[in-house]
Amino acid sequence: MLMDFEKHRADRKILSVAFKPEPMRHYADSLNEGIKSRIGKWSGKTFKFYPAIKELTLDLAATSFLGIPWGPEADKVNKAFVDMVQASIGVVRVPLPFTAMGRGAKGRAFLVDYFGKMVPERREGSGEDMFSQICRTRDDDGNYMSVEAIVDHMNFLMMAAHDTITSSITTLVWELARHPEWQDRLREEMLAVAPAGEGVGHNSLGQLEMTEWAFKEALRLVPPVPSFPRRALKDFDYGGYRIPAGASVGVSPAFTHMMEEHWPEPEKFDPMRFSPEVARERHKYAWVPFGGGAHMCLGLHFAYMQAKIFFHHVVTTHRIVVAPGYEPEWQVLPIPRPKDGLTVTFEPL
Ligand code: HEM
């Protein structure tokens, strides 16, 4: 995300290989398997949803992204990775012992060593996971990406994917718990696509239209990346202001998604806003949870896929319930989440 122009274009092209239909089919299979087994453990329980989905998303990334099975090895990678992300917002910015930055630097050293050693064998192998795909891809001159670049991209992919999916799925779980009528509507759509508890394969994802609208509405209400920085390349005028080349410019989905001129009753959960008839008239950049332009999120289809598979497993077999009058408080930064973890019950149908 911090690269620009030619280098960015070349690396983005290599990374895109991991999001083509064939690998996506493979990830869908492993997501279905992992989600099904975990939801069995949540069935009939009252639990904190946010930490549970965070753990599941990390575990799913271990298989789809890295091609390593769940277990102690994946746990170690996940811990190193979580420490590294925490360090990015640590107050102390030098890697002293017992600080978030210290743990983060240790985590990063572990991951660099861990991924780095695996690159040669992944190049020779036929793994379908993201890491293997990126290791095997060559640029326009026939060269592999360097080990250092692969390590950095894998770290970024894990970071880009896991907190964002965790946050957006949590938002939709909360909205569905508050709007049981939407659980019924989605369940009907889902059961027409695949039997209860079976999940959906990659080829059927397009049929879950309303589920996609509901997920988009969750991303509108609580965009996982509430704002992101840009820099003006040349002078331009915007909203009556002159912006000089080189100026920092903040783009804020959280603000844009609440603009009444684009979103009537912006606080209301209404997935029908995304039905083609309503969406057709809307400004192209009124909905920007995945950014836009040259850096637009590469993993948005992966995010839709994980969300659709997850909700198919949950909603076709359970009712998502919260206690009457329950109103969790949300923390917005660095990534939106319910402060108390969001207490929900998954009642078997
Ligand atoms: C709901 C989930 C997600 C949200 C809301 C989200 C949001 C974003 C945003 C706002 C950006 C910056 C876009 C810009 O600067 O215009 C971004 C970039 C990116 N995202 Fe996502 N993301 C999500 C999931 C994922 C997943 C699952 C992956 C990978 C599997 C991923 C990979 C990336 C990558 C590689 C970039 C950098 C693209 C570039 O700079 O060319 N994201 N994402």
mmCIF file of C-alpha atoms and ligand atoms in Angstrom:
data_model
loop_
_atom_site.group_PDB
_atom_site.id
_atom_site.type_symbol
_atom_site.label_atom_id
_atom_site.label_comp_id
_atom_site.label_asym_id
_atom_site.label_seq_id
_atom_site.Cartn_x
_atom_site.Cartn_y
_atom_site.Cartn_z
ATOM 1 C CA MET A 1 0.000 0.000 0.000
ATOM 2 C CA LEU A 2 2.937 2.328 0.527
ATOM 3 C CA MET A 3 4.369 1.702 -2.944
ATOM 4 C CA ASP A 4 3.675 3.909 -5.932
ATOM 5 C CA PHE A 5 3.675 3.910 -9.705
ATOM 6 C CA GLU A 6 5.792 1.351 -11.596
ATOM 7 C CA LYS A 7 6.933 -0.708 -8.580
ATOM 8 C CA HIS A 8 3.419 -0.735 -7.172
ATOM 9 C CA ARG A 9 1.932 -1.789 -10.517
ATOM 10 C CA ALA A 10 4.431 -4.641 -10.936
ATOM 11 C CA ASP A 11 3.983 -6.032 -7.406
ATOM 12 C CA ARG A 12 0.203 -5.621 -7.516
ATOM 13 C CA LYS A 13 0.169 -7.652 -10.734
ATOM 14 C CA ILE A 14 2.036 -10.503 -9.020
ATOM 15 C CA LEU A 15 -0.215 -10.421 -5.960
ATOM 16 C CA SER A 16 -3.338 -10.417 -8.169
ATOM 17 C CA VAL A 17 -2.487 -13.961 -9.267
ATOM 18 C CA ALA A 18 -3.536 -15.159 -5.816
ATOM 19 C CA PHE A 19 -7.072 -13.779 -6.352
ATOM 20 C CA LYS A 20 -7.876 -15.430 -9.681
ATOM 21 C CA PRO A 21 -10.872 -17.843 -9.867
ATOM 22 C CA GLU A 22 -8.906 -21.094 -9.509
ATOM 23 C CA PRO A 23 -7.142 -20.198 -6.232
ATOM 24 C CA MET A 24 -10.368 -18.567 -4.988
ATOM 25 C CA ARG A 25 -12.191 -21.885 -5.487
ATOM 26 C CA HIS A 26 -9.581 -23.557 -3.349
ATOM 27 C CA TYR A 27 -9.838 -20.923 -0.582
ATOM 28 C CA ALA A 28 -13.652 -21.315 -0.646
ATOM 29 C CA ASP A 29 -13.302 -25.030 0.069
ATOM 30 C CA SER A 30 -10.946 -24.472 2.973
ATOM 31 C CA LEU A 31 -13.124 -21.638 4.365
ATOM 32 C CA ASN A 32 -16.208 -23.876 4.258
ATOM 33 C CA GLU A 33 -14.420 -26.661 6.078
ATOM 34 C CA GLY A 34 -12.902 -24.420 8.768
ATOM 35 C CA ILE A 35 -16.045 -22.376 9.404
ATOM 36 C CA LYS A 36 -18.298 -25.432 9.634
ATOM 37 C CA SER A 37 -16.178 -27.075 12.304
ATOM 38 C CA ARG A 38 -15.831 -23.895 14.391
ATOM 39 C CA ILE A 39 -19.535 -22.989 14.325
ATOM 40 C CA GLY A 40 -20.302 -26.414 15.740
ATOM 41 C CA LYS A 41 -18.368 -25.294 18.844
ATOM 42 C CA TRP A 42 -20.348 -22.042 19.190
ATOM 43 C CA SER A 43 -23.741 -23.699 18.752
ATOM 44 C CA GLY A 44 -26.147 -23.162 21.669
ATOM 45 C CA LYS A 45 -23.620 -20.948 23.483
ATOM 46 C CA THR A 46 -23.651 -17.365 24.704
ATOM 47 C CA PHE A 47 -20.213 -15.946 23.997
ATOM 48 C CA LYS A 48 -18.135 -12.891 23.086
ATOM 49 C CA PHE A 49 -18.362 -12.769 19.334
ATOM 50 C CA TYR A 50 -15.517 -10.382 18.469
ATOM 51 C CA PRO A 51 -12.597 -12.351 19.964
ATOM 52 C CA ALA A 52 -14.127 -15.582 18.660
ATOM 53 C CA ILE A 53 -14.388 -14.393 15.042
ATOM 54 C CA LYS A 54 -10.935 -12.813 15.260
ATOM 55 C CA GLU A 55 -9.445 -16.138 16.272
ATOM 56 C CA LEU A 56 -11.385 -17.965 13.556
ATOM 57 C CA THR A 57 -10.305 -15.464 10.876
ATOM 58 C CA LEU A 58 -6.667 -15.866 11.884
ATOM 59 C CA ASP A 59 -6.986 -19.648 11.828
ATOM 60 C CA LEU A 60 -8.644 -19.515 8.407
ATOM 61 C CA ALA A 61 -5.793 -17.318 7.162
ATOM 62 C CA ALA A 62 -3.295 -19.947 8.309
ATOM 63 C CA THR A 63 -4.808 -22.444 5.858
ATOM 64 C CA SER A 64 -5.919 -20.209 2.937
ATOM 65 C CA PHE A 65 -3.066 -17.724 3.071
ATOM 66 C CA LEU A 66 -0.168 -19.769 4.343
ATOM 67 C CA GLY A 67 -1.086 -23.386 3.674
ATOM 68 C CA ILE A 68 -0.356 -24.524 7.239
ATOM 69 C CA PRO A 69 -2.863 -26.599 9.240
ATOM 70 C CA TRP A 70 -4.443 -25.394 12.486
ATOM 71 C CA GLY A 71 -2.302 -26.285 15.477
ATOM 72 C CA PRO A 72 0.697 -25.090 17.506
ATOM 73 C CA GLU A 73 2.611 -23.870 14.439
ATOM 74 C CA ALA A 74 -0.296 -21.739 13.208
ATOM 75 C CA ASP A 75 -0.797 -20.436 16.771
ATOM 76 C CA LYS A 76 2.814 -19.272 16.892
ATOM 77 C CA VAL A 77 2.510 -17.491 13.552
ATOM 78 C CA ASN A 78 -0.776 -15.884 14.617
ATOM 79 C CA LYS A 79 0.721 -14.641 17.873
ATOM 80 C CA ALA A 80 3.761 -13.132 16.134
ATOM 81 C CA PHE A 81 1.452 -11.504 13.698
ATOM 82 C CA VAL A 82 -0.942 -10.043 16.308
ATOM 83 C CA ASP A 83 2.051 -8.668 18.258
ATOM 84 C CA MET A 84 3.308 -6.981 15.107
ATOM 85 C CA VAL A 85 -0.042 -5.306 14.423
ATOM 86 C CA GLN A 86 -0.306 -4.148 18.052
ATOM 87 C CA ALA A 87 3.155 -2.585 17.757
ATOM 88 C CA SER A 88 1.969 -0.388 14.906
ATOM 89 C CA ILE A 89 -0.155 1.568 17.405
ATOM 90 C CA GLY A 90 2.164 1.215 20.447
ATOM 91 C CA VAL A 91 2.950 4.485 22.243
ATOM 92 C CA VAL A 92 6.655 3.698 22.735
ATOM 93 C CA ARG A 93 8.208 3.714 19.247
ATOM 94 C CA VAL A 94 11.493 1.929 20.091
ATOM 95 C CA PRO A 95 11.588 -1.865 20.532
ATOM 96 C CA LEU A 96 12.246 -1.912 24.299
ATOM 97 C CA PRO A 97 11.542 -5.126 26.247
ATOM 98 C CA PHE A 98 8.016 -5.393 27.724
ATOM 99 C CA THR A 99 6.572 -2.829 25.274
ATOM 100 C CA ALA A 100 4.193 -3.473 22.372
ATOM 101 C CA MET A 101 6.963 -2.319 20.020
ATOM 102 C CA GLY A 102 9.413 -4.790 21.588
ATOM 103 C CA ARG A 103 6.961 -7.683 21.151
ATOM 104 C CA GLY A 104 6.138 -6.485 17.635
ATOM 105 C CA ALA A 105 9.793 -6.359 16.564
ATOM 106 C CA LYS A 106 10.282 -9.869 17.942
ATOM 107 C CA GLY A 107 7.170 -11.039 16.102
ATOM 108 C CA ARG A 108 8.382 -9.526 12.869
ATOM 109 C CA ALA A 109 11.826 -11.127 13.202
ATOM 110 C CA PHE A 110 10.123 -14.490 13.754
ATOM 111 C CA LEU A 111 7.866 -14.088 10.708
ATOM 112 C CA VAL A 112 10.705 -12.913 8.435
ATOM 113 C CA ASP A 113 12.704 -15.979 9.426
ATOM 114 C CA TYR A 114 9.691 -18.313 9.214
ATOM 115 C CA PHE A 115 8.450 -17.214 5.780
ATOM 116 C CA GLY A 116 11.942 -16.679 4.413
ATOM 117 C CA LYS A 117 12.990 -20.290 5.067
ATOM 118 C CA MET A 118 9.846 -21.618 3.402
ATOM 119 C CA VAL A 119 10.106 -19.705 0.113
ATOM 120 C CA PRO A 120 12.398 -22.182 -1.762
ATOM 121 C CA GLU A 121 10.215 -25.218 -0.975
ATOM 122 C CA ARG A 122 7.017 -23.318 -1.850
ATOM 123 C CA ARG A 123 8.489 -22.402 -5.253
ATOM 124 C CA GLU A 124 9.053 -26.087 -5.995
ATOM 125 C CA GLY A 125 5.710 -27.278 -4.616
ATOM 126 C CA SER A 126 2.154 -27.126 -5.961
ATOM 127 C CA GLY A 127 0.390 -25.549 -2.949
ATOM 128 C CA GLU A 128 -2.829 -23.625 -3.677
ATOM 129 C CA ASP A 129 -2.490 -21.233 -0.716
ATOM 130 C CA MET A 130 -1.767 -17.514 -1.314
ATOM 131 C CA PHE A 131 1.820 -17.748 -0.103
ATOM 132 C CA SER A 132 2.668 -20.590 -2.526
ATOM 133 C CA GLN A 133 0.950 -18.802 -5.431
ATOM 134 C CA ILE A 134 2.963 -15.630 -4.827
ATOM 135 C CA CYS A 135 6.221 -17.576 -4.405
ATOM 136 C CA ARG A 136 5.716 -19.292 -7.787
ATOM 137 C CA THR A 137 4.679 -16.219 -9.806
ATOM 138 C CA ARG A 138 7.240 -14.515 -12.044
ATOM 139 C CA ASP A 139 7.255 -10.908 -13.257
ATOM 140 C CA ASP A 140 7.209 -9.764 -16.909
ATOM 141 C CA ASP A 141 10.973 -10.442 -17.142
ATOM 142 C CA GLY A 142 10.563 -14.003 -15.838
ATOM 143 C CA ASN A 143 12.000 -13.281 -12.374
ATOM 144 C CA TYR A 144 10.563 -14.442 -9.057
ATOM 145 C CA MET A 145 9.738 -11.831 -6.443
ATOM 146 C CA SER A 146 12.569 -11.519 -3.890
ATOM 147 C CA VAL A 147 12.243 -13.370 -0.586
ATOM 148 C CA GLU A 148 12.201 -10.035 1.302
ATOM 149 C CA ALA A 149 9.398 -8.673 -0.876
ATOM 150 C CA ILE A 150 7.361 -11.868 -0.447
ATOM 151 C CA VAL A 151 7.767 -11.693 3.326
ATOM 152 C CA ASP A 152 6.663 -8.060 3.398
ATOM 153 C CA HIS A 153 3.667 -8.747 1.158
ATOM 154 C CA MET A 154 2.574 -11.760 3.218
ATOM 155 C CA ASN A 155 2.775 -9.678 6.380
ATOM 156 C CA PHE A 156 0.736 -6.950 4.749
ATOM 157 C CA LEU A 157 -1.856 -9.378 3.361
ATOM 158 C CA MET A 158 -2.390 -10.949 6.764
ATOM 159 C CA MET A 159 -2.765 -7.502 8.295
ATOM 160 C CA ALA A 160 -5.009 -6.143 5.514
ATOM 161 C CA ALA A 161 -7.279 -9.146 5.689
ATOM 162 C CA HIS A 162 -7.837 -10.212 9.241
ATOM 163 C CA ASP A 163 -8.903 -7.175 11.300
ATOM 164 C CA THR A 164 -11.022 -5.798 8.453
ATOM 165 C CA ILE A 165 -12.966 -9.037 7.961
ATOM 166 C CA THR A 166 -13.275 -9.476 11.735
ATOM 167 C CA SER A 167 -14.693 -5.965 12.128
ATOM 168 C CA SER A 168 -17.172 -6.148 9.238
ATOM 169 C CA ILE A 169 -18.516 -9.609 10.102
ATOM 170 C CA THR A 170 -18.972 -8.425 13.706
ATOM 171 C CA THR A 171 -20.968 -5.411 12.499
ATOM 172 C CA LEU A 172 -23.265 -7.611 10.430
ATOM 173 C CA VAL A 173 -23.755 -10.098 13.277
ATOM 174 C CA TRP A 174 -24.837 -7.165 15.455
ATOM 175 C CA GLU A 175 -27.188 -5.726 12.818
ATOM 176 C CA LEU A 176 -28.754 -9.130 12.156
ATOM 177 C CA ALA A 177 -29.228 -9.702 15.884
ATOM 178 C CA ARG A 178 -31.069 -6.352 16.044
ATOM 179 C CA HIS A 179 -33.063 -7.089 12.894
ATOM 180 C CA PRO A 180 -34.243 -10.711 13.109
ATOM 181 C CA GLU A 181 -36.508 -10.096 10.100
ATOM 182 C CA TRP A 182 -33.322 -9.773 8.032
ATOM 183 C CA GLN A 183 -32.071 -13.105 9.345
ATOM 184 C CA ASP A 184 -35.305 -14.646 7.982
ATOM 185 C CA ARG A 185 -34.939 -12.963 4.599
ATOM 186 C CA LEU A 186 -31.315 -14.001 4.210
ATOM 187 C CA ARG A 187 -32.051 -17.545 5.407
ATOM 188 C CA GLU A 188 -34.656 -17.938 2.686
ATOM 189 C CA GLU A 189 -32.210 -16.794 0.024
ATOM 190 C CA MET A 190 -29.430 -18.981 1.404
ATOM 191 C CA LEU A 191 -31.527 -22.151 1.582
ATOM 192 C CA ALA A 192 -32.458 -21.719 -2.068
ATOM 193 C CA VAL A 193 -28.739 -21.916 -2.885
ATOM 194 C CA ALA A 194 -27.467 -24.725 -0.618
ATOM 195 C CA PRO A 195 -28.859 -26.897 2.213
ATOM 196 C CA ALA A 196 -28.640 -25.749 5.841
ATOM 197 C CA GLY A 197 -25.162 -25.929 7.334
ATOM 198 C CA GLU A 198 -23.472 -26.876 4.048
ATOM 199 C CA GLY A 199 -22.069 -23.457 3.169
ATOM 200 C CA VAL A 200 -21.596 -22.388 -0.439
ATOM 201 C CA GLY A 201 -18.997 -23.211 -3.055
ATOM 202 C CA HIS A 202 -17.220 -20.541 -5.064
ATOM 203 C CA ASN A 203 -19.519 -20.993 -8.091
ATOM 204 C CA SER A 204 -22.699 -20.264 -6.096
ATOM 205 C CA LEU A 205 -21.510 -17.118 -4.305
ATOM 206 C CA GLY A 206 -23.080 -14.844 -6.939
ATOM 207 C CA GLN A 207 -26.532 -16.176 -6.060
ATOM 208 C CA LEU A 208 -26.349 -14.766 -2.532
ATOM 209 C CA GLU A 209 -27.402 -11.308 -3.707
ATOM 210 C CA MET A 210 -29.253 -10.076 -0.659
ATOM 211 C CA THR A 211 -26.547 -11.421 1.623
ATOM 212 C CA GLU A 212 -24.106 -9.284 -0.333
ATOM 213 C CA TRP A 213 -26.335 -6.206 0.078
ATOM 214 C CA ALA A 214 -26.501 -6.824 3.829
ATOM 215 C CA PHE A 215 -22.701 -7.130 4.037
ATOM 216 C CA LYS A 216 -22.288 -3.948 1.978
ATOM 217 C CA GLU A 217 -24.681 -2.157 4.316
ATOM 218 C CA ALA A 218 -22.604 -3.300 7.314
ATOM 219 C CA LEU A 219 -19.484 -1.941 5.570
ATOM 220 C CA ARG A 220 -21.290 1.339 4.977
ATOM 221 C CA LEU A 221 -22.436 1.763 8.562
ATOM 222 C CA VAL A 222 -19.094 0.806 10.110
ATOM 223 C CA PRO A 223 -16.289 0.929 7.535
ATOM 224 C CA PRO A 224 -13.369 -1.126 8.939
ATOM 225 C CA VAL A 225 -10.912 1.445 7.581
ATOM 226 C CA PRO A 226 -12.612 4.675 8.694
ATOM 227 C CA SER A 227 -10.115 6.933 6.907
ATOM 228 C CA PHE A 228 -6.959 6.610 4.879
ATOM 229 C CA PRO A 229 -4.202 8.991 3.841
ATOM 230 C CA ARG A 230 -3.351 10.211 0.355
ATOM 231 C CA ARG A 231 -0.961 12.837 -0.998
ATOM 232 C CA ALA A 232 -1.852 15.267 -3.787
ATOM 233 C CA LEU A 233 0.290 14.632 -6.870
ATOM 234 C CA LYS A 234 -0.613 17.936 -8.508
ATOM 235 C CA ASP A 235 -2.470 21.139 -7.591
ATOM 236 C CA PHE A 236 -6.258 20.833 -7.742
ATOM 237 C CA ASP A 237 -9.469 22.491 -6.551
ATOM 238 C CA TYR A 238 -11.949 20.654 -4.371
ATOM 239 C CA GLY A 239 -15.071 21.949 -2.606
ATOM 240 C CA GLY A 240 -13.894 25.544 -2.997
ATOM 241 C CA TYR A 241 -10.387 24.839 -1.667
ATOM 242 C CA ARG A 242 -7.094 24.956 -3.514
ATOM 243 C CA ILE A 243 -5.088 21.818 -2.669
ATOM 244 C CA PRO A 244 -1.379 22.229 -3.523
ATOM 245 C CA ALA A 245 0.754 19.377 -4.882
ATOM 246 C CA GLY A 246 2.359 17.441 -2.032
ATOM 247 C CA ALA A 247 -0.402 18.236 0.511
ATOM 248 C CA SER A 248 -1.666 15.406 2.719
ATOM 249 C CA VAL A 249 -5.285 14.578 1.991
ATOM 250 C CA GLY A 250 -7.479 12.376 4.199
ATOM 251 C CA VAL A 251 -10.177 10.260 2.571
ATOM 252 C CA SER A 252 -12.878 9.306 5.061
ATOM 253 C CA PRO A 253 -15.348 6.526 4.240
ATOM 254 C CA ALA A 254 -16.821 6.962 7.742
ATOM 255 C CA PHE A 255 -17.859 10.526 6.843
ATOM 256 C CA THR A 256 -18.856 9.851 3.231
ATOM 257 C CA HIS A 257 -21.059 6.904 4.233
ATOM 258 C CA MET A 258 -23.107 9.154 6.508
ATOM 259 C CA MET A 259 -23.741 11.983 4.000
ATOM 260 C CA GLU A 260 -27.495 12.467 3.899
ATOM 261 C CA GLU A 261 -27.528 13.616 0.304
ATOM 262 C CA HIS A 262 -26.318 10.142 -0.714
ATOM 263 C CA TRP A 263 -27.776 8.040 2.095
ATOM 264 C CA PRO A 264 -31.268 9.023 3.338
ATOM 265 C CA GLU A 265 -31.639 8.182 7.050
ATOM 266 C CA PRO A 266 -27.943 7.262 7.151
ATOM 267 C CA GLU A 267 -28.064 5.625 10.613
ATOM 268 C CA LYS A 268 -30.678 3.076 9.536
ATOM 269 C CA PHE A 269 -29.682 -0.516 8.585
ATOM 270 C CA ASP A 270 -31.281 -1.030 5.182
ATOM 271 C CA PRO A 271 -29.590 -3.524 2.837
ATOM 272 C CA MET A 272 -32.099 -2.619 0.096
ATOM 273 C CA ARG A 273 -29.987 0.488 -0.543
ATOM 274 C CA PHE A 274 -27.714 -1.832 -2.501
ATOM 275 C CA SER A 275 -30.399 -3.370 -4.715
ATOM 276 C CA PRO A 276 -29.609 -2.441 -8.332
ATOM 277 C CA GLU A 277 -32.677 -0.170 -8.698
ATOM 278 C CA VAL A 278 -31.671 1.988 -5.735
ATOM 279 C CA ALA A 279 -27.894 1.793 -6.192
ATOM 280 C CA ARG A 280 -28.011 2.779 -9.872
ATOM 281 C CA GLU A 281 -28.591 6.472 -9.134
ATOM 282 C CA ARG A 282 -25.847 6.800 -6.542
ATOM 283 C CA HIS A 283 -22.507 8.631 -6.924
ATOM 284 C CA LYS A 284 -19.714 6.217 -7.833
ATOM 285 C CA TYR A 285 -17.673 7.177 -4.772
ATOM 286 C CA ALA A 286 -20.479 7.431 -2.202
ATOM 287 C CA TRP A 287 -19.551 3.923 -0.974
ATOM 288 C CA VAL A 288 -15.805 3.460 -0.510
ATOM 289 C CA PRO A 289 -15.044 0.906 2.236
ATOM 290 C CA PHE A 290 -12.430 -0.657 -0.063
ATOM 291 C CA GLY A 291 -10.967 2.662 -1.243
ATOM 292 C CA GLY A 292 -10.703 3.337 -4.960
ATOM 293 C CA GLY A 293 -8.339 3.909 -7.849
ATOM 294 C CA ALA A 294 -4.901 2.357 -8.278
ATOM 295 C CA HIS A 295 -4.728 1.125 -4.668
ATOM 296 C CA MET A 296 -8.263 -0.183 -4.331
ATOM 297 C CA CYS A 297 -8.397 -3.222 -2.050
ATOM 298 C CA LEU A 298 -7.143 -6.341 -3.803
ATOM 299 C CA GLY A 299 -8.916 -8.681 -1.420
ATOM 300 C CA LEU A 300 -12.497 -7.395 -1.596
ATOM 301 C CA HIS A 301 -13.772 -10.534 -3.328
ATOM 302 C CA PHE A 302 -12.042 -12.648 -0.717
ATOM 303 C CA ALA A 303 -13.831 -10.579 1.968
ATOM 304 C CA TYR A 304 -17.238 -11.061 0.280
ATOM 305 C CA MET A 305 -16.510 -14.752 -0.063
ATOM 306 C CA GLN A 306 -15.574 -15.278 3.568
ATOM 307 C CA ALA A 307 -18.583 -13.251 4.750
ATOM 308 C CA LYS A 308 -21.051 -15.125 2.519
ATOM 309 C CA ILE A 309 -19.689 -18.533 3.489
ATOM 310 C CA PHE A 310 -19.656 -17.601 7.166
ATOM 311 C CA PHE A 311 -23.216 -16.272 7.219
ATOM 312 C CA HIS A 312 -24.538 -19.193 5.187
ATOM 313 C CA HIS A 313 -23.218 -21.601 7.812
ATOM 314 C CA VAL A 314 -24.534 -19.521 10.726
ATOM 315 C CA VAL A 315 -27.883 -18.203 9.542
ATOM 316 C CA THR A 316 -29.153 -21.457 7.979
ATOM 317 C CA THR A 317 -28.583 -23.349 11.237
ATOM 318 C CA HIS A 318 -28.963 -20.744 13.993
ATOM 319 C CA ARG A 319 -30.787 -17.681 15.218
ATOM 320 C CA ILE A 320 -28.406 -14.900 16.303
ATOM 321 C CA VAL A 321 -29.792 -13.407 19.518
ATOM 322 C CA VAL A 322 -28.731 -10.614 21.893
ATOM 323 C CA ALA A 323 -30.242 -9.739 25.293
ATOM 324 C CA PRO A 324 -33.181 -7.269 25.147
ATOM 325 C CA GLY A 325 -32.008 -3.666 25.511
ATOM 326 C CA TYR A 326 -28.350 -4.592 24.948
ATOM 327 C CA GLU A 327 -26.402 -1.693 23.354
ATOM 328 C CA PRO A 328 -22.667 -2.332 23.165
ATOM 329 C CA GLU A 329 -20.345 0.651 22.834
ATOM 330 C CA TRP A 330 -18.080 0.765 19.779
ATOM 331 C CA GLN A 331 -14.485 1.837 19.641
ATOM 332 C CA VAL A 332 -13.626 3.373 16.262
ATOM 333 C CA LEU A 333 -9.834 3.356 16.081
ATOM 334 C CA PRO A 334 -7.606 1.811 14.897
ATOM 335 C CA ILE A 335 -10.281 -0.583 13.587
ATOM 336 C CA PRO A 336 -13.901 -0.440 14.757
ATOM 337 C CA ARG A 337 -14.926 -3.039 17.327
ATOM 338 C CA PRO A 338 -17.397 -3.487 20.192
ATOM 339 C CA LYS A 339 -15.614 -2.515 23.410
ATOM 340 C CA ASP A 340 -17.137 -5.395 25.391
ATOM 341 C CA GLY A 341 -16.560 -7.996 22.638
ATOM 342 C CA LEU A 342 -20.309 -8.244 21.742
ATOM 343 C CA THR A 343 -22.185 -10.882 23.722
ATOM 344 C CA VAL A 344 -24.389 -13.000 21.435
ATOM 345 C CA THR A 345 -26.173 -16.332 21.598
ATOM 346 C CA PHE A 346 -26.266 -18.743 18.655
ATOM 347 C CA GLU A 347 -29.572 -20.584 19.176
ATOM 348 C CA PRO A 348 -29.817 -23.742 17.075
ATOM 349 C CA LEU A 349 -32.878 -23.727 14.796
HETATM 350 C C1 HEM B 1 -13.932 -6.112 4.742
HETATM 351 C C2 HEM B 1 -12.673 -6.346 4.477
HETATM 352 C C3 HEM B 1 -11.703 -5.340 3.910
HETATM 353 C C4 HEM B 1 -11.746 -3.974 3.881
HETATM 354 C C5 HEM B 1 -12.853 -3.059 4.411
HETATM 355 C C6 HEM B 1 -10.546 -3.512 3.215
HETATM 356 C C7 HEM B 1 -10.238 -2.179 2.989
HETATM 357 C C8 HEM B 1 -9.110 -1.756 2.305
HETATM 358 C C9 HEM B 1 -8.780 -0.371 2.065
HETATM 359 C C10 HEM B 1 -9.596 0.834 2.512
HETATM 360 C C11 HEM B 1 -7.624 -0.344 1.359
HETATM 361 C C12 HEM B 1 -6.884 0.898 0.856
HETATM 362 C C13 HEM B 1 -7.484 1.282 -0.474
HETATM 363 C C14 HEM B 1 -7.017 2.585 -1.032
HETATM 364 O O1 HEM B 1 -5.976 3.112 -0.589
HETATM 365 O O2 HEM B 1 -7.709 3.089 -1.958
HETATM 366 C C15 HEM B 1 -7.200 -1.716 1.158
HETATM 367 C C16 HEM B 1 -6.062 -2.096 0.477
HETATM 368 C C17 HEM B 1 -5.668 -3.408 0.347
HETATM 369 N N1 HEM B 1 -6.314 -4.532 0.789
HETATM 370 FE FE1 HEM B 1 -8.106 -4.580 1.721
HETATM 371 N N2 HEM B 1 -9.797 -4.600 2.862
HETATM 372 C C18 HEM B 1 -10.462 -5.738 3.273
HETATM 373 C C19 HEM B 1 -10.056 -7.037 3.107
HETATM 374 C C20 HEM B 1 -8.912 -7.430 2.481
HETATM 375 C C21 HEM B 1 -8.504 -8.797 2.293
HETATM 376 C C22 HEM B 1 -9.315 -10.005 2.742
HETATM 377 C C23 HEM B 1 -7.308 -8.781 1.646
HETATM 378 C C24 HEM B 1 -6.438 -9.913 1.201
HETATM 379 C C25 HEM B 1 -6.765 -11.170 1.261
HETATM 380 C C26 HEM B 1 -6.975 -7.385 1.402
HETATM 381 C C27 HEM B 1 -5.846 -6.946 0.734
HETATM 382 C C28 HEM B 1 -5.567 -5.632 0.453
HETATM 383 C C29 HEM B 1 -4.375 -5.205 -0.267
HETATM 384 C C30 HEM B 1 -3.268 -6.089 -0.833
HETATM 385 C C31 HEM B 1 -4.438 -3.802 -0.331
HETATM 386 C C32 HEM B 1 -3.399 -2.854 -0.961
HETATM 387 C C33 HEM B 1 -3.734 -2.602 -2.413
HETATM 388 C C34 HEM B 1 -2.782 -1.636 -3.091
HETATM 389 O O3 HEM B 1 -2.200 -0.783 -2.420
HETATM 390 O O4 HEM B 1 -2.638 -1.762 -4.316
HETATM 391 N N3 HEM B 1 -7.962 -6.600 1.930
HETATM 392 N N4 HEM B 1 -8.136 -2.555 1.725
#
